[in-house]
Coordinates of C-alpha atoms and ligand atoms in Angstrom, one line a residue:
X11 CA -33.2 4.6 -25.4
X12 CA -32.3 7.0 -22.5
X13 CA -28.7 8.4 -22.6
X14 CA -26.3 9.8 -20.1
X15 CA -24.5 13.0 -21.1
X16 CA -20.9 13.5 -20.1
X17 CA -20.2 17.1 -19.1
X18 CA -17.0 19.1 -18.6
X19 CA -17.1 20.2 -14.9
X20 CA -15.3 23.4 -15.7
X21 CA -18.0 24.8 -18.0
X22 CA -20.8 22.2 -18.3
X23 CA -20.1 21.7 -22.0
X24 CA -21.5 18.3 -23.2
X25 CA -18.6 16.1 -24.3
X26 CA -20.5 13.1 -25.4
X27 CA -23.2 10.6 -24.4
X28 CA -23.7 6.9 -23.8
X29 CA -26.8 4.7 -23.6
X30 CA -28.0 4.0 -20.1
X31 CA -28.4 0.4 -19.2
X32 CA -31.8 -0.9 -17.9
X33 CA -32.0 -3.5 -15.1
X34 CA -32.7 -6.0 -17.9
X35 CA -29.5 -4.9 -19.7
X36 CA -27.6 -5.5 -16.5
X37 CA -29.1 -8.9 -16.1
X38 CA -28.2 -9.8 -19.7
X39 CA -24.6 -8.6 -19.3
X40 CA -24.2 -10.6 -16.2
X41 CA -25.7 -13.7 -17.8
X42 CA -23.4 -13.4 -20.8
X43 CA -20.4 -12.9 -18.5
X44 CA -21.4 -16.0 -16.5
X45 CA -21.6 -18.1 -19.7
X46 CA -18.3 -16.8 -21.0
X47 CA -16.2 -17.0 -17.8
X48 CA -15.3 -20.7 -17.7
X49 CA -13.6 -20.5 -21.1
X50 CA -11.7 -17.4 -20.1
X51 CA -10.5 -19.0 -16.9
X52 CA -9.5 -22.1 -18.9
X53 CA -7.2 -20.0 -21.1
X54 CA -4.7 -19.9 -18.3
X55 CA -2.9 -17.0 -16.7
X56 CA -0.1 -16.9 -19.3
X57 CA -2.6 -16.2 -22.1
X58 CA -4.4 -13.5 -20.0
X59 CA -1.0 -11.9 -19.2
X60 CA -0.6 -11.3 -22.9
X61 CA -3.9 -9.4 -23.1
X62 CA -2.8 -7.2 -20.2
X63 CA 0.4 -6.3 -22.0
X64 CA -1.5 -5.6 -25.2
X65 CA -3.8 -3.3 -23.3
X66 CA -0.8 -1.5 -22.0
X67 CA 0.6 -1.0 -25.5
X68 CA -2.8 0.3 -26.7
X69 CA -3.0 2.8 -23.8
X70 CA 0.5 4.0 -24.4
X71 CA -0.3 4.5 -28.1
X72 CA -3.5 6.4 -27.3
X73 CA -2.3 8.2 -24.2
X74 CA -2.8 11.7 -25.5
X75 CA -6.4 11.2 -26.5
X76 CA -7.2 9.3 -23.3
X77 CA -5.5 11.9 -21.1
X78 CA -7.6 14.7 -22.8
X79 CA -10.8 12.7 -22.2
X80 CA -9.9 12.2 -18.5
X81 CA -9.2 15.9 -18.1
X82 CA -12.4 16.9 -19.9
X83 CA -14.6 14.5 -17.8
X84 CA -13.0 15.0 -14.4
X85 CA -11.5 18.5 -14.6
X86 CA -7.9 17.8 -13.5
X87 CA -4.9 19.3 -15.2
X88 CA -3.8 17.4 -18.3
X89 CA -0.4 16.7 -16.7
X90 CA -2.1 14.9 -13.8
X91 CA -4.1 12.7 -16.3
X92 CA -0.8 11.6 -17.8
X93 CA 1.1 11.4 -14.5
X94 CA -1.4 9.6 -12.3
X95 CA -4.2 8.0 -14.4
X96 CA -2.2 6.9 -17.4
X97 CA 1.1 6.1 -15.6
X98 CA -0.5 4.0 -12.8
X99 CA -2.7 2.1 -15.3
X100 CA 0.3 1.3 -17.4
X101 CA 2.1 0.1 -14.3
X102 CA -0.8 -2.1 -13.2
X103 CA -1.1 -3.7 -16.7
X104 CA 2.6 -4.3 -16.9
X105 CA 2.7 -5.7 -13.4
X106 CA -0.1 -8.2 -14.1
X107 CA 1.4 -9.0 -17.5
X108 CA 4.9 -9.6 -16.2
X109 CA 4.4 -10.8 -12.6
X110 CA 0.8 -11.9 -12.3
X111 CA 1.4 -15.5 -13.3
X112 CA 3.9 -15.9 -10.5
X113 CA 1.6 -14.2 -8.0
X114 CA -1.3 -16.5 -8.9
X115 CA 0.9 -19.6 -8.9
X116 CA -0.3 -22.5 -6.7
X117 CA 1.7 -22.6 -3.4
X118 CA 2.9 -25.9 -1.9
X119 CA 2.4 -26.1 1.9
X120 CA 4.8 -28.2 4.0
X121 CA 2.9 -30.3 6.6
X122 CA 4.7 -30.6 9.9
X123 CA 2.6 -33.3 11.5
X124 CA 4.5 -36.6 11.0
X125 CA 1.2 -38.5 10.8
X126 CA 0.7 -36.7 7.5
X127 CA 4.2 -37.6 6.2
X128 CA 3.0 -38.9 2.9
X129 CA 0.4 -36.1 2.2
X130 CA 0.8 -33.2 -0.3
X131 CA -0.9 -29.9 0.1
X132 CA -1.2 -27.2 -2.5
X133 CA -3.2 -24.0 -2.3
X134 CA -4.6 -22.8 -5.7
X135 CA -6.3 -19.5 -6.5
X136 CA -9.6 -20.0 -8.4
X137 CA -11.6 -17.1 -9.9
X138 CA -14.7 -16.0 -8.1
X139 CA -16.7 -16.1 -11.4
X140 CA -18.5 -12.8 -12.4
X141 CA -17.1 -9.8 -10.6
X142 CA -19.0 -6.5 -10.7
X143 CA -16.5 -3.5 -10.7
X144 CA -18.1 -0.3 -9.6
X145 CA -15.9 2.8 -9.9
X146 CA -15.7 6.4 -8.9
X147 CA -15.0 9.4 -11.1
X148 CA -11.9 11.0 -9.5
X149 CA -9.2 8.8 -11.3
X150 CA -11.6 7.4 -13.9
X151 CA -8.9 5.4 -15.7
X152 CA -6.6 4.3 -12.9
X153 CA -9.1 3.2 -10.3
X154 CA -11.4 1.5 -12.7
X155 CA -8.7 -0.2 -14.6
X156 CA -7.0 -1.5 -11.5
X157 CA -10.1 -3.4 -10.5
X158 CA -11.2 -4.5 -13.9
X159 CA -7.7 -5.7 -15.0
X160 CA -7.0 -7.5 -11.7
X161 CA -10.3 -9.3 -11.7
X162 CA -10.0 -10.2 -15.4
X163 CA -6.4 -11.4 -15.0
X164 CA -7.4 -13.7 -12.2
X165 CA -9.8 -15.5 -14.6
X166 CA -13.0 -13.7 -13.7
X167 CA -15.5 -12.1 -16.2
X168 CA -16.2 -8.5 -15.3
X169 CA -19.3 -6.3 -15.6
X170 CA -18.1 -2.8 -15.0
X171 CA -20.1 0.3 -14.0
X172 CA -18.2 3.6 -14.4
X173 CA -19.3 6.7 -12.5
X174 CA -22.0 8.8 -14.1
X175 CA -19.5 11.7 -14.1
X176 CA -17.0 9.9 -16.3
X177 CA -18.9 7.5 -18.7
X178 CA -16.6 8.1 -21.7
X179 CA -13.4 7.0 -20.0
X180 CA -15.3 3.9 -18.7
X181 CA -16.4 3.1 -22.3
X182 CA -12.8 3.5 -23.5
X183 CA -11.5 1.0 -21.0
X184 CA -13.9 -1.7 -22.1
X185 CA -13.4 -1.0 -25.8
X186 CA -9.6 -1.1 -25.3
X187 CA -9.7 -4.4 -23.4
X188 CA -11.8 -6.0 -26.2
X189 CA -9.4 -4.6 -28.8
X190 CA -6.6 -6.2 -26.7
X191 CA -8.2 -9.6 -27.1
X192 CA -10.5 -10.0 -24.1
X193 CA -13.7 -11.6 -25.5
X194 CA -16.7 -9.4 -25.7
X195 CA -18.9 -11.2 -23.1
X196 CA -16.0 -11.5 -20.6
X197 CA -15.8 -7.7 -20.1
X198 CA -18.7 -5.4 -20.5
X199 CA -19.7 -1.9 -19.4
X200 CA -23.1 -1.0 -18.0
X201 CA -23.7 2.8 -17.7
X202 CA -26.1 4.5 -15.4
X203 CA -26.8 5.7 -11.9
X204 CA -25.7 3.8 -8.8
X205 CA -29.1 3.3 -7.3
X206 CA -30.4 1.4 -10.4
X207 CA -27.5 0.0 -12.3
X208 CA -24.9 -0.3 -9.5
X209 CA -27.5 -1.8 -7.2
X210 CA -28.7 -4.3 -9.8
X211 CA -25.1 -5.6 -10.0
X212 CA -24.8 -5.8 -6.3
X213 CA -28.1 -7.6 -5.8
X214 CA -27.7 -9.9 -8.8
X215 CA -27.7 -13.6 -7.8
X216 CA -25.2 -14.1 -10.6
X217 CA -22.5 -11.7 -9.7
X218 CA -20.0 -13.6 -7.5
X219 CA -18.1 -10.7 -6.1
X220 CA -18.1 -6.9 -6.0
X221 CA -15.1 -4.6 -6.2
X222 CA -16.4 -1.2 -5.1
X223 CA -14.4 2.0 -5.0
X224 CA -16.3 5.0 -3.7
X225 CA -17.7 6.8 -0.7
X226 CA -18.4 5.3 2.8
X227 CA -22.2 5.7 2.7
X228 CA -22.5 3.9 -0.7
X229 CA -19.9 1.3 0.4
X230 CA -22.1 0.5 3.4
X231 CA -25.0 -0.1 1.0
X232 CA -22.9 -2.3 -1.2
X233 CA -21.7 -4.3 1.9
X234 CA -25.2 -4.9 3.2
X235 CA -26.4 -5.8 -0.3
X236 CA -23.7 -8.5 -0.5
X237 CA -24.1 -9.7 3.1
X238 CA -27.3 -11.6 2.6
X239 CA -25.7 -13.7 -0.1
X240 CA -22.3 -13.9 1.6
X241 CA -20.9 -12.3 -1.6
X242 CA -17.3 -11.4 -1.3
X243 CA -16.8 -7.6 -1.5
X244 CA -13.8 -5.4 -1.6
X245 CA -14.5 -1.9 -0.5
X246 CA -12.0 0.9 -1.3
X247 CA -13.6 3.8 0.5
X248 CA -13.0 7.4 1.6
X249 CA -10.2 8.8 3.8
X250 CA -9.2 11.7 6.0
X251 CA -5.5 11.2 5.8
X252 CA -3.3 12.8 8.3
X253 CA 0.2 14.1 7.6
X254 CA 2.4 14.2 10.7
X255 CA 5.4 16.4 10.6
X256 CA 8.2 15.7 13.1
X257 CA 10.3 18.6 14.6
X258 CA 13.4 17.7 12.5
X259 CA 11.6 17.3 9.2
X260 CA 13.1 19.1 6.2
X261 CA 11.0 22.2 6.0
X262 CA 11.1 22.8 2.2
X263 CA 10.4 19.2 1.3
X264 CA 7.6 19.0 3.8
X265 CA 5.9 22.2 2.6
X266 CA 6.2 21.0 -1.1
X267 CA 4.8 17.6 -0.2
X268 CA 1.9 19.0 1.8
X269 CA 0.9 21.4 -0.9
X270 CA 0.9 18.7 -3.6
X271 CA -0.7 16.1 -1.4
X272 CA -3.6 18.4 -0.5
X273 CA -4.3 20.1 -3.8
X274 CA -3.5 17.6 -6.6
X275 CA -6.7 16.9 -8.4
X276 CA -8.2 19.8 -6.4
X277 CA -8.0 17.7 -3.3
X278 CA -10.3 15.1 -4.8
X279 CA -8.1 12.1 -4.0
X280 CA -9.1 9.4 -1.6
X281 CA -5.6 9.6 0.0
X282 CA -5.2 13.4 -0.2
X283 CA -3.5 15.1 2.8
X284 CA -6.6 16.3 4.6
X285 CA -5.1 17.1 8.0
X286 CA -1.7 18.5 8.7
X287 CA -0.2 18.2 12.2
X288 CA 3.0 20.3 12.9
X289 CA 5.1 20.9 16.0
X290 CA 3.7 24.0 17.8
X291 CA 7.0 25.9 17.6
X292 CA 6.9 25.6 13.8
X293 CA 3.2 26.2 13.3
X294 CA 3.5 29.8 12.2
X295 CA 6.3 29.0 9.7
X296 CA 4.3 26.2 8.1
X297 CA 1.1 28.2 8.0
X298 CA 2.8 31.1 6.4
X299 CA 4.7 29.1 3.8
X300 CA 1.7 27.0 2.8
X301 CA -0.6 30.0 2.6
X302 CA 1.8 31.7 0.3
X303 CA 2.3 28.7 -1.9
X304 CA -1.4 27.8 -2.1
X305 CA -2.2 31.4 -3.1
X306 CA 0.3 31.0 -5.9
X307 CA -1.3 27.9 -7.5
X308 CA -2.7 28.6 -10.9
X309 CA -6.3 27.6 -11.4
X310 CA -7.8 27.1 -14.8
X311 CA -9.3 24.6 -17.3
X312 CA -7.3 21.4 -17.1
X313 CA -6.5 21.6 -20.8
X314 CA -4.9 25.0 -20.5
X315 CA -1.1 25.0 -20.4
X316 CA 0.2 25.9 -16.9
X317 CA -2.9 24.9 -15.0
X318 CA -2.1 23.5 -11.6
X319 CA -5.6 23.0 -10.3
X320 CA -9.0 22.6 -12.0
X321 CA -12.6 22.8 -10.7
X322 CA -14.2 20.4 -8.3
X323 CA -16.5 17.8 -10.0
X324 CA -20.0 19.2 -9.2
X325 CA -22.1 21.5 -7.2
X326 CA -22.5 19.1 -4.3
X327 CA -18.7 19.1 -3.9
X328 CA -18.7 22.9 -3.8
X329 CA -21.2 22.8 -1.0
X330 CA -19.2 20.3 1.0
X331 CA -16.0 22.2 0.8
X332 CA -17.5 25.6 1.5
X333 CA -19.6 24.1 4.3
X334 CA -16.6 22.8 6.1
X335 CA -14.7 26.1 5.7
X336 CA -17.7 28.0 7.2
X337 CA -18.1 25.5 10.0
X338 CA -14.4 25.9 10.9
X339 CA -14.6 29.7 10.8
X340 CA -17.7 29.7 13.0
X341 CA -15.8 27.6 15.5
X342 CA -12.8 29.9 15.6
X343 CA -10.5 28.8 12.7
X344 CA -8.8 31.4 10.5
X345 CA -8.7 31.2 6.7
X346 CA -5.1 32.0 5.9
X347 CA -5.4 31.7 2.1
X348 CA -8.3 31.1 -0.3
X349 CA -11.7 30.3 0.9
X350 CA -13.7 31.6 -2.1
X351 CA -15.0 30.6 -5.4
X352 CA -13.1 32.1 -8.4
X353 CA -16.2 33.5 -10.2
X354 CA -14.1 34.7 -13.0
X355 CA -13.3 31.0 -13.9
X356 CA -16.7 29.4 -13.0
X357 CA -18.8 28.3 -10.1
X358 CA -16.8 25.2 -9.4
X359 CA -13.3 26.7 -9.1
X360 CA -12.6 26.9 -5.4
X361 CA -9.4 28.7 -4.3
X362 CA -6.9 26.4 -2.6
X363 CA -7.6 27.1 1.0
X364 CA -5.4 27.0 4.1
X365 CA -7.0 26.9 7.5
X366 CA -5.3 27.4 10.9
X367 CA -6.5 27.4 14.5
X368 CA -8.5 24.2 13.8
X369 CA -9.4 21.4 16.2
X370 CA -11.3 18.1 16.1
X371 CA -14.7 19.7 16.9
X372 CA -14.7 21.0 13.3
X373 CA -16.0 19.0 10.3
X374 CA -12.8 19.9 8.3
X375 CA -10.9 17.7 10.7
X376 CA -13.4 14.8 11.1
X377 CA -15.3 14.4 7.8
X378 CA -13.9 13.6 4.4
X379 CA -13.5 16.9 2.4
X380 CA -12.6 15.6 -1.0
X381 CA -11.8 19.2 -2.1
X382 CA -9.1 21.8 -2.0
X383 CA -8.6 22.9 1.6
X384 CA -5.9 22.0 4.1
X385 CA -6.4 22.5 7.8
X386 CA -3.2 22.8 9.9
X387 CA -3.1 21.9 13.6
X388 CA -0.3 22.3 16.1
X389 CA 0.8 19.5 18.5
X390 CA 2.9 19.6 21.6
X391 CA 4.2 16.0 22.0
X392 CA 4.7 13.1 19.6
X393 CA 2.2 11.0 21.6
X394 CA -0.4 13.8 21.1
X395 CA 0.4 13.9 17.3
X396 CA -0.1 10.1 17.0
X397 CA -3.3 10.3 19.0
X398 CA -4.7 13.1 16.8
X399 CA -3.7 11.2 13.6
X400 CA -5.6 8.2 14.9
X401 CA -8.6 10.1 16.1
X402 CA -10.6 9.4 13.0
X403 CA -13.2 6.9 11.8
X404 CA -11.0 6.6 8.6
X405 CA -7.8 4.7 8.1
X406 CA -6.9 4.8 4.4
X407 CA -3.4 6.3 4.3
X408 CA -1.2 8.6 6.3
X409 CA 2.3 10.1 6.0
X410 CA 5.0 10.9 8.5
X411 CA 7.8 13.3 7.7
X412 CA 11.1 13.6 9.5
X413 CA 14.4 11.7 10.0
X414 CA 13.9 8.3 8.5
X415 CA 14.2 6.0 11.5
X416 CA 12.2 8.2 13.8
X417 CA 9.5 8.7 11.2
X418 CA 9.3 5.0 10.6
X419 CA 8.8 4.4 14.3
X420 CA 5.9 6.9 14.3
X421 CA 4.5 5.3 11.1
X422 CA 4.2 2.0 12.9
X423 CA 1.8 3.6 15.4
X424 CA -0.6 5.1 12.8
X425 CA -3.8 3.2 12.1
X426 CA -3.9 3.2 8.3
X427 CA -3.5 0.7 5.5
X428 CA -0.6 2.6 4.0
X429 CA 1.8 4.9 5.8
X430 CA 4.4 6.7 3.7
X431 CA 7.5 8.2 5.2
X432 CA 8.7 11.6 3.7
X433 CA 6.3 11.4 0.8
X434 CA 2.6 11.0 0.3
X435 CA 0.1 9.4 -2.2
X436 CA 2.7 7.8 -4.5
X437 CA 2.0 4.1 -3.6
X438 CA -1.1 3.8 -5.7
X439 CA 1.2 3.8 -8.7
X440 CA 3.3 0.9 -7.1
X441 CA 1.1 -2.1 -8.0
X442 CA 3.5 -4.5 -6.2
X443 CA 2.2 -3.1 -2.9
X444 CA -1.2 -3.6 -1.3
X445 CA -3.8 -0.8 -1.4
X446 CA -6.7 -0.7 1.0
X447 CA -8.0 1.0 4.1
X448 CA -8.6 0.2 7.8
X449 CA -11.7 1.2 9.8
X450 CA -14.3 2.9 7.7
X451 CA -11.9 3.3 4.8
X452 CA -12.8 -0.2 3.6
X453 CA -12.0 -3.9 3.5
X454 CA -9.8 -5.9 1.3
X455 CA -7.1 -4.9 -1.1
X456 CA -6.9 -3.9 -4.7
X457 CA -3.2 -4.2 -5.7
X458 CA -0.5 -6.8 -6.3
X459 CA -0.9 -10.3 -5.0
X460 CA -3.2 -9.0 -2.2
X461 CA -5.6 -7.7 -4.9
X462 CA -5.4 -11.0 -6.8
X463 CA -6.1 -12.9 -3.6
X464 CA -9.2 -10.9 -3.0
X465 CA -10.8 -11.6 -6.4
X466 CA -10.2 -15.3 -6.1
X467 CA -11.2 -18.1 -3.8
X468 CA -8.3 -20.1 -2.3
X469 CA -8.7 -23.8 -2.8
X470 CA -6.6 -26.2 -0.8
X471 CA -6.0 -29.6 -2.5
X472 CA -4.8 -32.1 0.0
X473 CA -3.6 -35.2 -1.7
X474 CA -2.9 -38.6 -0.2
X475 CA -1.2 -41.2 -2.4
X476 CA -3.7 -43.6 -4.0
X477 CA -1.8 -46.7 -2.8
X478 CA -1.4 -45.6 0.8
X479 CA -2.3 -47.6 3.9
X480 CA -5.5 -46.8 5.7
X481 CA -5.4 -43.8 8.1
X482 CA -4.8 -44.9 11.7
X483 CA -7.6 -42.8 13.0
X484 CA -10.3 -44.7 11.0
X485 CA -12.8 -46.8 12.9
X486 CA -12.9 -48.8 15.0
X487 CA -12.5 -46.7 18.2
X488 CA -10.9 -49.4 20.3
X489 CA -8.1 -49.8 22.8
X490 CA -5.3 -49.8 20.1
X491 CA -6.5 -46.4 18.9
X492 CA -6.6 -45.1 22.5
X493 CA -3.0 -46.2 23.1
X494 CA -1.9 -45.0 19.7
X495 CA -3.4 -41.5 20.3
X496 CA -2.0 -41.3 23.8
X497 CA 1.5 -42.2 22.8
X498 CA 1.2 -40.1 19.6
X499 CA 0.1 -36.9 21.6
X500 CA 3.0 -37.3 24.0
X501 CA 5.5 -38.0 21.2
X502 CA 4.3 -35.1 19.0
X503 CA 3.9 -32.5 21.8
X504 CA 5.6 -33.7 24.9
X505 CA 9.1 -32.3 24.3
X506 CA 12.1 -34.4 25.3
X507 CA 10.1 -36.5 27.8
X508 CA 7.4 -37.2 25.2
X509 CA 10.0 -38.3 22.6
X510 CA 10.5 -41.5 24.6
X511 CA 7.0 -42.6 23.7
X512 CA 7.9 -42.5 20.0
X513 CA 8.7 -46.2 19.5
X514 CA 5.4 -47.1 21.3
X515 CA 3.5 -44.7 19.1
X516 CA 5.0 -46.2 16.0
X517 CA 4.3 -49.7 17.3
X518 CA 0.6 -48.9 18.0
X519 CA 0.3 -47.2 14.6
X520 CA 1.7 -50.3 12.8
X521 CA -0.8 -52.5 14.6
X522 CA -3.7 -50.4 13.2
X523 CA -2.5 -50.3 9.6
Ligands
NAD621 P1 -19.8 7.4 -4.8 O1 -19.8 6.5 -3.6 O2 -20.8 8.5 -4.9 O3 -19.9 6.6 -6.2 C1 -19.0 5.5 -6.5 C2 -19.7 4.6 -7.5 O4 -20.8 3.9 -6.8 C3 -20.3 5.3 -8.7 O5 -20.1 4.5 -9.8 C4 -21.8 5.4 -8.3 O6 -22.6 5.5 -9.5 C5 -22.0 4.0 -7.6 N1 -23.1 3.9 -6.7 C6 -23.8 4.9 -6.1 N2 -24.9 4.4 -5.4 C7 -24.8 3.1 -5.5 C8 -25.6 2.0 -5.0 N3 -26.6 2.2 -4.2 N4 -25.2 0.7 -5.3 C9 -24.1 0.5 -6.1 N5 -23.4 1.5 -6.7 C10 -23.7 2.7 -6.4 O7 -18.3 8.0 -4.9 P2 -17.7 9.1 -5.9 O8 -18.2 10.4 -5.6 O9 -17.8 8.6 -7.3 O10 -16.2 9.0 -5.5 C11 -15.6 9.7 -4.4 C12 -15.5 8.8 -3.2 O11 -14.7 7.7 -3.5 C13 -14.7 9.5 -2.1 O12 -15.3 9.1 -0.8 C14 -13.3 8.9 -2.2 O13 -12.5 8.9 -1.0 C15 -13.6 7.5 -2.6 N6 -12.5 6.9 -3.3 C16 -11.8 5.9 -2.6 C17 -10.7 5.3 -3.2 C18 -9.8 4.3 -2.6 O14 -9.0 3.7 -3.2 N7 -10.0 4.0 -1.3 C19 -10.3 5.8 -4.5 C20 -11.0 6.8 -5.1 C21 -12.1 7.3 -4.5

């Protein structure tokens, strides 16, 4: 049986291996999930909530081992594995366990039309069925678990495909869920490359929805694979997130936020700060401070104590980052810090890089980088800053820094699914809030009640009492119906003048009962 080797991106050491699924294996996993899903859904949300909390307990107990695995497979500093992957997964599991039942609760709808006075309307959430969750590598626990847990909690069965870069974390998630009491066929893991295994999940006639997190080009393929079957798909895609600094922003806070937002996980965060816009009068100060601080970040293996930034994930990522830096330099930008590979550490350790003198003709300002460089651009007016921030095909998240009220007003003008004021990135770890992008950054949401809504169908049950009189609009279409409708329309929508036709409407109605 072919296997997939998991390698440490810092040194190419083999960490472990997993069997690769064939297209037949995918078909079998989906068929088993389809058979098992109705019983899982029938258990009810309260039962499923208990499994979520058990998963949380298990993750907390095994956090050191899991964090090390995340760091070894993805390269990030160990502290980031704990602080982002583990913490946000614990938060998601807790949120579903404690609040999910309420969020999935059927909602009664009040009907305003008096003709429907005796009707009851309730909107329920029903699971889609079998949901394929396809995940990226950059937060291999958090991003995958959010999708898998949300879909499972809503009563779906899940067939999960982790990234080929992080198969062992993917395997851990499914093993842990099974240990937490989720039946084996309800959650399964199929490992292998996207074009074969991922595509088989998307194209399967028996998957009822796809929750995809990854790049825009692959997202496009997933969307078109789903389109012919009208299969619901949630797409959490790339970003090119702007950070807009207002003239009265607190300098030290803003510099610290930009540095972390740009370089955490070596910039390989969908919502990383990828463009920094500062007032022209303060450009020099920001460039100088950020160049100094970026040069001071400590690079190393993620498991080494004190490491602040690890390698990028693979050689393709190195090419993209260096290619954007070269493109910017060729078009007149200046590398203020970094810009090179740290050969002493390995071929994938890129120095945290600060670029100045950039503009929107450069790929570093228009294409997703997903790596450690931060271009800084000056603006003259607030309108210009907003226009620059919005001048992008992406719309995942953004941040505005400055006096709270003023910054919130600017935030409202930014085209992005999430805009944070005086901080960046943190909302992924707030599962009560929606997460998802505008424009090419995706469709749908993956958190909180918005996430639950997207992995369920809504079903409206409209109930009329069994012993009710016949509805007045039933056949025959005769003169009484005409006068009833005419009086009714005027009564319902004619304001004070129309109210006078109320008695006639009631009279005509009674005649038809
Ligand atoms: P990717 O698109 O290369 O791969 C994502 C997943 O899709 C992997 O599991 C891959 O094997 C699979 N895949 C590849 N081809 C496929 C196909 N034809 N059909 C089905 N599945 C296929 O992305 P990546 O390099 O793993 O992750 C980085 C990207 O993900 C970046 O663009 C980043 O911005 C984005 N991302 C977005 C979010 C978000 O929440 N919006 C979060 C994390 C990462």
